[in-house]
CSV table of C-alpha atoms in Angstrom, one decimal:
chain,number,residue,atom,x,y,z
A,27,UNK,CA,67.5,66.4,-141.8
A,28,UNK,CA,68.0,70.2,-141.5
A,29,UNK,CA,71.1,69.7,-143.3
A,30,UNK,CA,69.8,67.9,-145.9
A,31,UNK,CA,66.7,70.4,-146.4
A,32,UNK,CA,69.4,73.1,-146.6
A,33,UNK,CA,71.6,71.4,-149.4
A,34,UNK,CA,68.5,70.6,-151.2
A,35,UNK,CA,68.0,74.9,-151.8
A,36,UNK,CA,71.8,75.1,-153.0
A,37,UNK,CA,70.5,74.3,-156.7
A,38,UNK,CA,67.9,76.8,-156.6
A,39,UNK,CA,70.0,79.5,-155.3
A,40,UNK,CA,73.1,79.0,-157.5
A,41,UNK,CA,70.5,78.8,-160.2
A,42,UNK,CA,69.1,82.3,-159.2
A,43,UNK,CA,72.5,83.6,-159.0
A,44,UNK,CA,73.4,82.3,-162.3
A,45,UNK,CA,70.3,83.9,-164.4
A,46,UNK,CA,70.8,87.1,-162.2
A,47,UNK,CA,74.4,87.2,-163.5
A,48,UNK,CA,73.8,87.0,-166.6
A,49,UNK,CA,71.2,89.3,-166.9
A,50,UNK,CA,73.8,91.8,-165.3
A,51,UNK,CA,76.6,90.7,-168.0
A,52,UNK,CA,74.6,91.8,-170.7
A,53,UNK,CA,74.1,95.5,-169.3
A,54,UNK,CA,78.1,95.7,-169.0
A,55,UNK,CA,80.3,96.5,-172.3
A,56,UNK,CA,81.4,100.0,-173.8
A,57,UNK,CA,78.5,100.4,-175.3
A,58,UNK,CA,75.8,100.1,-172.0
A,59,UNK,CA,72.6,98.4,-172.4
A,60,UNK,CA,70.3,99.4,-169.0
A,61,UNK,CA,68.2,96.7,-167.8
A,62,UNK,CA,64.6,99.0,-169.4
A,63,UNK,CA,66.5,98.7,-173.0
A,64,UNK,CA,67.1,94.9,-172.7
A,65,UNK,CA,63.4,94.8,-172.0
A,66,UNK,CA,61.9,97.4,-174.8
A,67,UNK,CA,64.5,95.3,-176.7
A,68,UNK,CA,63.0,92.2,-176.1
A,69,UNK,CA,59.4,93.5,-176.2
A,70,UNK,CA,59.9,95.3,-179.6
A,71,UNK,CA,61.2,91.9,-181.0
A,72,UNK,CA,58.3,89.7,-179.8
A,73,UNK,CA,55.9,92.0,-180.8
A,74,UNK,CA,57.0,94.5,-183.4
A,75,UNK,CA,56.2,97.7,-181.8
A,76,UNK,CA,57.6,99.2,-179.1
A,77,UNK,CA,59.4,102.9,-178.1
A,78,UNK,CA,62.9,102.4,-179.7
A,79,UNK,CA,63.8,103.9,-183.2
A,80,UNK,CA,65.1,101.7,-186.1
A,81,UNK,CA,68.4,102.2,-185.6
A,82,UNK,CA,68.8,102.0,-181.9
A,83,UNK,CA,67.1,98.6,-182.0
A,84,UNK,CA,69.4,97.3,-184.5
A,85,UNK,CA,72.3,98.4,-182.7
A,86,UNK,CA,70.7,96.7,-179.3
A,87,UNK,CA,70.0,93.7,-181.3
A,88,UNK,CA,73.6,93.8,-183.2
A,89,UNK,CA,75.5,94.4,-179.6
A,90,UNK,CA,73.7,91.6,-177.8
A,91,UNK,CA,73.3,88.8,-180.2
A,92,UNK,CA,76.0,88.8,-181.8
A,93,UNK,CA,78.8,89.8,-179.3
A,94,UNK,CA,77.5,89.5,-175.9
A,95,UNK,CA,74.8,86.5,-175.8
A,96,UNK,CA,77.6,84.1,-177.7
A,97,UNK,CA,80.5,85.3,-175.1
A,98,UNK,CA,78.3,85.2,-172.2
A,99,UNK,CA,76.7,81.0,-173.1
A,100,UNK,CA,80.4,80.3,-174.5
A,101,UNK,CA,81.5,81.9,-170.4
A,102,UNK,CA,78.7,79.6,-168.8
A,103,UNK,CA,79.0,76.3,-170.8
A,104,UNK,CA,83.4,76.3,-170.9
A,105,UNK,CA,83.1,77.1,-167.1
A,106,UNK,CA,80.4,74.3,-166.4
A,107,UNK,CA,82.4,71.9,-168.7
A,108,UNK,CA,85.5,72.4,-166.7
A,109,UNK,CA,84.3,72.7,-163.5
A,110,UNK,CA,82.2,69.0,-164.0
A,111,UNK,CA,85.2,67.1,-165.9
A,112,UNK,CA,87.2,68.1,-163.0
A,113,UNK,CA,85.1,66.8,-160.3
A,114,UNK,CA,84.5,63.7,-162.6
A,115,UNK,CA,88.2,63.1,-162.9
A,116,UNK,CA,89.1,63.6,-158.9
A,117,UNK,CA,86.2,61.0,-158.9
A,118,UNK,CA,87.5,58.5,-160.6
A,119,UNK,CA,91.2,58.9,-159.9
A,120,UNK,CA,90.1,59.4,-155.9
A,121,UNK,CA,91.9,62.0,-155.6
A,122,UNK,CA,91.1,65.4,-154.8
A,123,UNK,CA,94.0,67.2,-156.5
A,124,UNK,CA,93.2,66.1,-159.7
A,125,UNK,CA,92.4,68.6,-162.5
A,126,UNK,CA,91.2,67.8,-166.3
A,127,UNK,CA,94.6,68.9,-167.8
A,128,UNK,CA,95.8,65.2,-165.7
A,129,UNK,CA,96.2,62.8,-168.9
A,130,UNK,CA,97.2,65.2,-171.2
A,131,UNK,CA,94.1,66.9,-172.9
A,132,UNK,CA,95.2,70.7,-172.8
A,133,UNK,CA,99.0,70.3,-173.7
A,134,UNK,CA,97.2,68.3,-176.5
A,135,UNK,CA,94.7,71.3,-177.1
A,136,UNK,CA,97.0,73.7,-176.9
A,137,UNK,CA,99.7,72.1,-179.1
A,138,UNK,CA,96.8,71.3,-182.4
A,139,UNK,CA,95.9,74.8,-182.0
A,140,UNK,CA,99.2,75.9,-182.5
A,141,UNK,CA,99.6,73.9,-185.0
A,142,UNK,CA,96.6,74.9,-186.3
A,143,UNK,CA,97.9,78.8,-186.8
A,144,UNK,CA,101.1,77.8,-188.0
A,145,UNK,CA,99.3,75.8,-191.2
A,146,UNK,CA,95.7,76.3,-191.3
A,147,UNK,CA,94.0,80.1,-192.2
A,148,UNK,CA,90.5,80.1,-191.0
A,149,UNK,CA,89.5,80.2,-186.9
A,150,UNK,CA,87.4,76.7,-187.5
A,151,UNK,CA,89.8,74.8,-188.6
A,152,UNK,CA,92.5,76.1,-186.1
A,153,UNK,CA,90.0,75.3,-183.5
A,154,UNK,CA,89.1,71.3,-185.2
A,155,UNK,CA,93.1,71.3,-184.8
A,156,UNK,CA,92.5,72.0,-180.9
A,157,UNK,CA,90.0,69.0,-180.4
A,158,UNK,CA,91.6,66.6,-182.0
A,159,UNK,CA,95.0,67.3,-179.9
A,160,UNK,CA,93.2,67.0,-176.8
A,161,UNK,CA,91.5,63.6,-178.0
A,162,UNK,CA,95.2,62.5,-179.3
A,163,UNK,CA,97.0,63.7,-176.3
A,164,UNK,CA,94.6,61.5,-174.0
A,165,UNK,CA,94.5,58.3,-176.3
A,166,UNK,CA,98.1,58.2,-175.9
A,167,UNK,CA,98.1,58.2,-172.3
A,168,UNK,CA,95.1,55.3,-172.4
A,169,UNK,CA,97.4,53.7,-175.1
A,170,UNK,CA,100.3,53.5,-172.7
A,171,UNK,CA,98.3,52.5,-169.7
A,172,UNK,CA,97.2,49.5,-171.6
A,173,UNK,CA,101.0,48.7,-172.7
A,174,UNK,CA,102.2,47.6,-168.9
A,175,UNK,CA,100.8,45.7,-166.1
A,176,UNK,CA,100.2,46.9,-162.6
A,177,UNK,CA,97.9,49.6,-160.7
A,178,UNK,CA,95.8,50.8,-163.6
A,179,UNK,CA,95.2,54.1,-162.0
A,180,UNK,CA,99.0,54.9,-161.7
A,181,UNK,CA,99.4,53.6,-164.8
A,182,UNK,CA,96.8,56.4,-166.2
A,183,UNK,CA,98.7,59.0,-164.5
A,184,UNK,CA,102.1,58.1,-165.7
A,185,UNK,CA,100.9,58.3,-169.3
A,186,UNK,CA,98.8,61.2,-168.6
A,187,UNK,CA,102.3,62.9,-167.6
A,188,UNK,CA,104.3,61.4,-170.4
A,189,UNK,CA,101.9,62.7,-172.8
A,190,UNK,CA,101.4,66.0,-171.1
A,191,UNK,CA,105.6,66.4,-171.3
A,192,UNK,CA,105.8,65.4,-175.0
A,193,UNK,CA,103.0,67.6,-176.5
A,194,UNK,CA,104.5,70.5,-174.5
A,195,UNK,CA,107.6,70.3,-175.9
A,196,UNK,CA,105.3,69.9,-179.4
A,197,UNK,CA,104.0,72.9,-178.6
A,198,UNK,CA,107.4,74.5,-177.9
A,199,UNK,CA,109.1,72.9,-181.1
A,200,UNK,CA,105.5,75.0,-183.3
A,201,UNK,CA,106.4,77.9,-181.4
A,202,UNK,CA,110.0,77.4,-182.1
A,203,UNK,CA,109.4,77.8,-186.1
A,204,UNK,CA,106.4,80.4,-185.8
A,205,UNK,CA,106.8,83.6,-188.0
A,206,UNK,CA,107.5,86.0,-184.7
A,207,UNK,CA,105.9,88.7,-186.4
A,208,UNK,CA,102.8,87.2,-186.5
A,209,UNK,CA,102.1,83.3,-185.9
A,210,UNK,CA,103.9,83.8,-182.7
A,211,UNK,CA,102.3,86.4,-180.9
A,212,UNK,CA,98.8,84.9,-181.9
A,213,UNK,CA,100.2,81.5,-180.3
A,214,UNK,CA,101.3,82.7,-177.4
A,215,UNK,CA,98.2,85.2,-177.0
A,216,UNK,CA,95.9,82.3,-177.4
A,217,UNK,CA,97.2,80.0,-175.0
A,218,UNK,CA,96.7,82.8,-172.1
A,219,UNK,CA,92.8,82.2,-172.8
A,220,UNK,CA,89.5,84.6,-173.5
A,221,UNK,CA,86.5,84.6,-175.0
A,222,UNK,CA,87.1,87.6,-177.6
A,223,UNK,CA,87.0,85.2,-180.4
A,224,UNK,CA,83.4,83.6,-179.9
A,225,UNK,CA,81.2,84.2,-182.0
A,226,UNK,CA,77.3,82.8,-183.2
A,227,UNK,CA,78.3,80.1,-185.3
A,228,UNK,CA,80.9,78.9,-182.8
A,229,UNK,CA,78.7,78.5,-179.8
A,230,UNK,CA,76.4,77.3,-182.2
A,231,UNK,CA,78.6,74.5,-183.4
A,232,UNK,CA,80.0,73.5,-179.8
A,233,UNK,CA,76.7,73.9,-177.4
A,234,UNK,CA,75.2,70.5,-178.3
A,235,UNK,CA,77.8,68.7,-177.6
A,236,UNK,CA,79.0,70.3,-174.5
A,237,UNK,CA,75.7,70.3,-173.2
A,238,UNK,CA,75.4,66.4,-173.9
A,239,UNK,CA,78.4,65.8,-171.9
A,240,UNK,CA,77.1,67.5,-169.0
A,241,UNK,CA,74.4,66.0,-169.1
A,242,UNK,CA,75.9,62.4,-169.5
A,243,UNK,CA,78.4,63.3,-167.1
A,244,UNK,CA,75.9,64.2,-164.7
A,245,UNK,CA,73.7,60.8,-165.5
A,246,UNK,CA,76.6,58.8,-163.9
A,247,UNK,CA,77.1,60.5,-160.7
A,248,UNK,CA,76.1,57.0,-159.7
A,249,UNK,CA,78.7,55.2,-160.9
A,250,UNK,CA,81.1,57.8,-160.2
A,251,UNK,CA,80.6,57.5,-156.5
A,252,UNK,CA,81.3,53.5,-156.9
A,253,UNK,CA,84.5,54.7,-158.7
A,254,UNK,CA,85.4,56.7,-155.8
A,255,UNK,CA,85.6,53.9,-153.2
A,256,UNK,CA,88.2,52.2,-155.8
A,257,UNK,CA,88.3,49.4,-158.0
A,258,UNK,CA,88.0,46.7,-155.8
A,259,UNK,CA,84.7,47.6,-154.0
A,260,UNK,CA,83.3,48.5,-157.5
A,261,UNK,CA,83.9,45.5,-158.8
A,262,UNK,CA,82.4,44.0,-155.4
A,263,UNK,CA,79.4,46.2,-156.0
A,264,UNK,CA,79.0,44.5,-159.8
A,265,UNK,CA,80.3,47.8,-161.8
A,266,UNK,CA,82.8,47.3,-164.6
A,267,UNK,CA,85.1,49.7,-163.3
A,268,UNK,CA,87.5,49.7,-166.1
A,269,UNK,CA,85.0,49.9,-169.1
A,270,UNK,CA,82.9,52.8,-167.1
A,271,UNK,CA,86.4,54.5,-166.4
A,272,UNK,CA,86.9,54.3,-169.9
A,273,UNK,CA,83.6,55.9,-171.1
A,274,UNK,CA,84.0,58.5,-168.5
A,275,UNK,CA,87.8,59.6,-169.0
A,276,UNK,CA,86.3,59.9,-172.7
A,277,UNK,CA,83.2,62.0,-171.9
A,278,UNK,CA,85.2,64.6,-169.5
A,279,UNK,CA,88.0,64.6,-172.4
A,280,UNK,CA,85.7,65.9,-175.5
A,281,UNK,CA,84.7,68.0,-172.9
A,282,UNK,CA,87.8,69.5,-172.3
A,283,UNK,CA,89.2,69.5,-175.6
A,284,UNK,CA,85.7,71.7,-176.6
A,285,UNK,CA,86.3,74.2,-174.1
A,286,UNK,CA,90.7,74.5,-175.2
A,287,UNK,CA,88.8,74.9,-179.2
A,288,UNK,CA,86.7,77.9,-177.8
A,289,UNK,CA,88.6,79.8,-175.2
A,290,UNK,CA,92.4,78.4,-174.9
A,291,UNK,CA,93.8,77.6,-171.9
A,292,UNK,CA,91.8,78.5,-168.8
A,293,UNK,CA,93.7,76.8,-165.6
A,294,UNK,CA,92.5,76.4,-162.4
A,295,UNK,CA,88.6,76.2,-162.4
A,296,UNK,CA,88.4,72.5,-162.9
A,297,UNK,CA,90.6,72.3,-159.8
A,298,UNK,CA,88.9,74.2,-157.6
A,299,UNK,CA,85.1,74.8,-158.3
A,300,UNK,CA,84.6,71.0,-157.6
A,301,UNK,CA,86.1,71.4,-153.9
A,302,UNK,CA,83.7,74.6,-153.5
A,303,UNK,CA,80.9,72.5,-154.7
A,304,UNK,CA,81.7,69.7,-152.8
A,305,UNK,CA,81.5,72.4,-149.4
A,306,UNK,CA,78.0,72.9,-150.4
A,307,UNK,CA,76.6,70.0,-150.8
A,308,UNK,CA,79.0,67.0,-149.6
A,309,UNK,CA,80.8,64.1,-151.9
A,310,UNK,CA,77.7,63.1,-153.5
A,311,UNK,CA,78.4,63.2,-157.2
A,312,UNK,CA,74.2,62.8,-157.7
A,313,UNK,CA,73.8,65.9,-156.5
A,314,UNK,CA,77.7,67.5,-156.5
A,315,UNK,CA,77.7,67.3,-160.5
A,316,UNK,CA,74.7,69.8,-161.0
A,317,UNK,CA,75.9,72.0,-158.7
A,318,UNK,CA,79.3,71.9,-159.7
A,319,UNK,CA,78.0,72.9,-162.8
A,320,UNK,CA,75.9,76.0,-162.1
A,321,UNK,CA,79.2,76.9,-159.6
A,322,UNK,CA,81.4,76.7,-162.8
A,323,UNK,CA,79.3,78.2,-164.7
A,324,UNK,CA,78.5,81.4,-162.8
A,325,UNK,CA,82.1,81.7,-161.4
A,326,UNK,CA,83.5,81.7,-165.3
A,327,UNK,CA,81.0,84.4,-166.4
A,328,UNK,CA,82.1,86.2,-163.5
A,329,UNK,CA,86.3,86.1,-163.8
A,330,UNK,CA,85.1,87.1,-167.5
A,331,UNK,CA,83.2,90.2,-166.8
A,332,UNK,CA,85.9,91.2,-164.7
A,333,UNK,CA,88.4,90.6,-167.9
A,334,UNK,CA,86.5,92.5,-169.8
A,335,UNK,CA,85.9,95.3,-168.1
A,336,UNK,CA,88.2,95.8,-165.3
A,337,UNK,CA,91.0,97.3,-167.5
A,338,UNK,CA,90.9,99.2,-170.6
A,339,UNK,CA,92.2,96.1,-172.6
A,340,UNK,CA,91.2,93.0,-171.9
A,341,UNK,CA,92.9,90.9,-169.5
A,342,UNK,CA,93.2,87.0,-170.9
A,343,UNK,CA,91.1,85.1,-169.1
A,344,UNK,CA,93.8,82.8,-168.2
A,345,UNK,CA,95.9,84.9,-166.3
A,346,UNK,CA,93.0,85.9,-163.9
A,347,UNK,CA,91.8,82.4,-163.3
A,348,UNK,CA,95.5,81.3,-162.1
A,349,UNK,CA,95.3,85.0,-159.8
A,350,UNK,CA,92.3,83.9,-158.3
A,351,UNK,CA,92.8,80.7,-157.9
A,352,UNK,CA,96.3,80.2,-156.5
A,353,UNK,CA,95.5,82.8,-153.0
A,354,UNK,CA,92.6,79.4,-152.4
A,355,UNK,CA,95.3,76.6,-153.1
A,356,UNK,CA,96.0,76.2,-149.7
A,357,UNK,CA,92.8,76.6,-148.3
A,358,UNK,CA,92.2,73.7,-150.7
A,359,UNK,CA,95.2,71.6,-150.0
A,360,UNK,CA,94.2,71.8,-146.3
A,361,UNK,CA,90.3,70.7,-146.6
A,362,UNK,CA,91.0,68.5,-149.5
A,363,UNK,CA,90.4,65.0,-147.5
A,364,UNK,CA,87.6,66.3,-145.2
A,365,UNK,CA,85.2,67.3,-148.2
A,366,UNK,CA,85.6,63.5,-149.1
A,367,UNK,CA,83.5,62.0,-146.3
């Protein structure tokens, strides 16, 4: 009972951290904004007066909304979105080693983008080039799946890998034929990850519907934890396995393919946020998909304050997720099972 009491406050507090974060992020940057400034910031705008001249409140307003609110939401919502596709995914493949890059969706994402700099000029497009790879990428892994008999769960991960292999060397065959001069270095610099590139109108564009997939994803913790005991109990329990494996491999993969179109490749959160999550609060995807969630969410904006500002350049946000994440591997690989039951 205690136990439970005590995983019931786990939301609250990784809320509270969350909001606290953020609130810190936005006083961070080259150009300082203290805490009092957010606020006369915040009261001048409601209210119209206030103590800050013209043309420090525009440059408030200026640094804030359009740089640092976008980054920070696009930090929150790409780190949530991981963080839950991976949990869904170890659900339904029961296994806890399973990331969202497992049928193909990021050598997909990453491939379309590519793609998408070596033909298209505007950011949009290269980043509509990034989606649709991803949803490709996994569709052929489905589509093979459905070619042969057997274990339907094996057969998922073959394809997944087949996939994966092909648009990788895709990707390698764009990079190939890139101008090195400048296609190139733009590929390979994008594929590293970071949120440098977000702007109003792309958070704009990609919130609703990664906030609809966490949501939705969230709404079938349910049927996830039937998943989890495997096909043959679901189907004992009355659950289509296969159809609601279906929707759900589709759900976590515009997920995925939404955070590849906004930040590139960021590796490793979707691996092992779930596991930390699942410390918290046990297996129970009811409650281990919201938390998983704020987890994700926090940690990202975190790992990007710290590309941000650690260095005088920024770091790509990539590199530092695979730093931090391979010293907890094996901390991971050991406790893997035991956060299962």
């Amino acid at each position: 009972m205690a136990a439970n009491r005590s995983q019931g406050r786990v939301p609250a507090i990784l809320a509270f951290f969350l909001v606290t974060l953020a609130v810190i992020s936005l006083t961070l940057g080259q150009y300082p904004i203290s805490l009092s400034e957010q606020w006369f910031y915040l009261r001048q705008a409601l209210t119209g007066t206030g103590s800050l001249s013209e043309t420090q409140f525009r440059l408030i307003q200026t640094v804030l909304l359009e740089i640092r609110v976008p980054r920070l939401l696009a930090a929150v919502l790409v780190g949530a979105a991981l963080s839950v596709s991976g949990a869904a995914f170890q659900a339904m493949f029961v296994n806890p080693l399973v990331s969202p890059g497992l049928l193909g969706v990021l050598a997909g994402s990453a491939f379309g983008a590519a793609l998408g700099m070596l033909w298209a000029s505007s950011w949009l497009t290269v980043q509509a080039y990034a989606f649709a790879g991803g949803i490709l990428a996994v569709c052929l892994s489905l589509g093979f799946a459905r070619c042969f008999r057997g274990d339907r769960l094996l057969l998922l991960v073959l394809g997944g890998v087949i996939s994966a292999s092909l648009f990788t060397a895709l990707l390698s065959a764009v990079k190939y034929v890139a101008d090195p001069t400048d296609q190139l270095p733009a590929i390979t610099y994008w594929l590293m990850g970071g949120l440098s590139r977000v702007d109003r109108q792309t958070i704009a564009a990609a919130s609703i519907p990664l906030l609809g997939g966490l949501v939705g994803l969230c709404l079938f913790g349910r049927h996830l934890d039937v998943l989890s005991l495997g096909d043959d109990e679901a189907r004992g329990l009355g659950l289509e396995a296969g159809r609601v494996r279906l929707g759900l491999i589709m759900l976590a993969t515009v997920l995925c393919a939404l955070t590849v179109s906004i930040a590139g490749l960021v590796g490793w959160v979707g691996l092992l946020v779930p596991h930390a999550s699942r410390a918290l609060v046990g297996p129970d995807n009811r409650r281990l998909l919201p938390v998983t969630a704020l987890l994700g969410g926090g940690y990202l904006l975190l790992v990007d304050d710290l590309a941000r500002l650690a260095l005088g350049v920024e770091i790509p946000l990539g590199i530092l997720t695979a730093l931090l994440g391979i010293p907890f591997f094996p901390v991971v690989l050991a406790n893997a099972r035991r956060g299962w039951r």
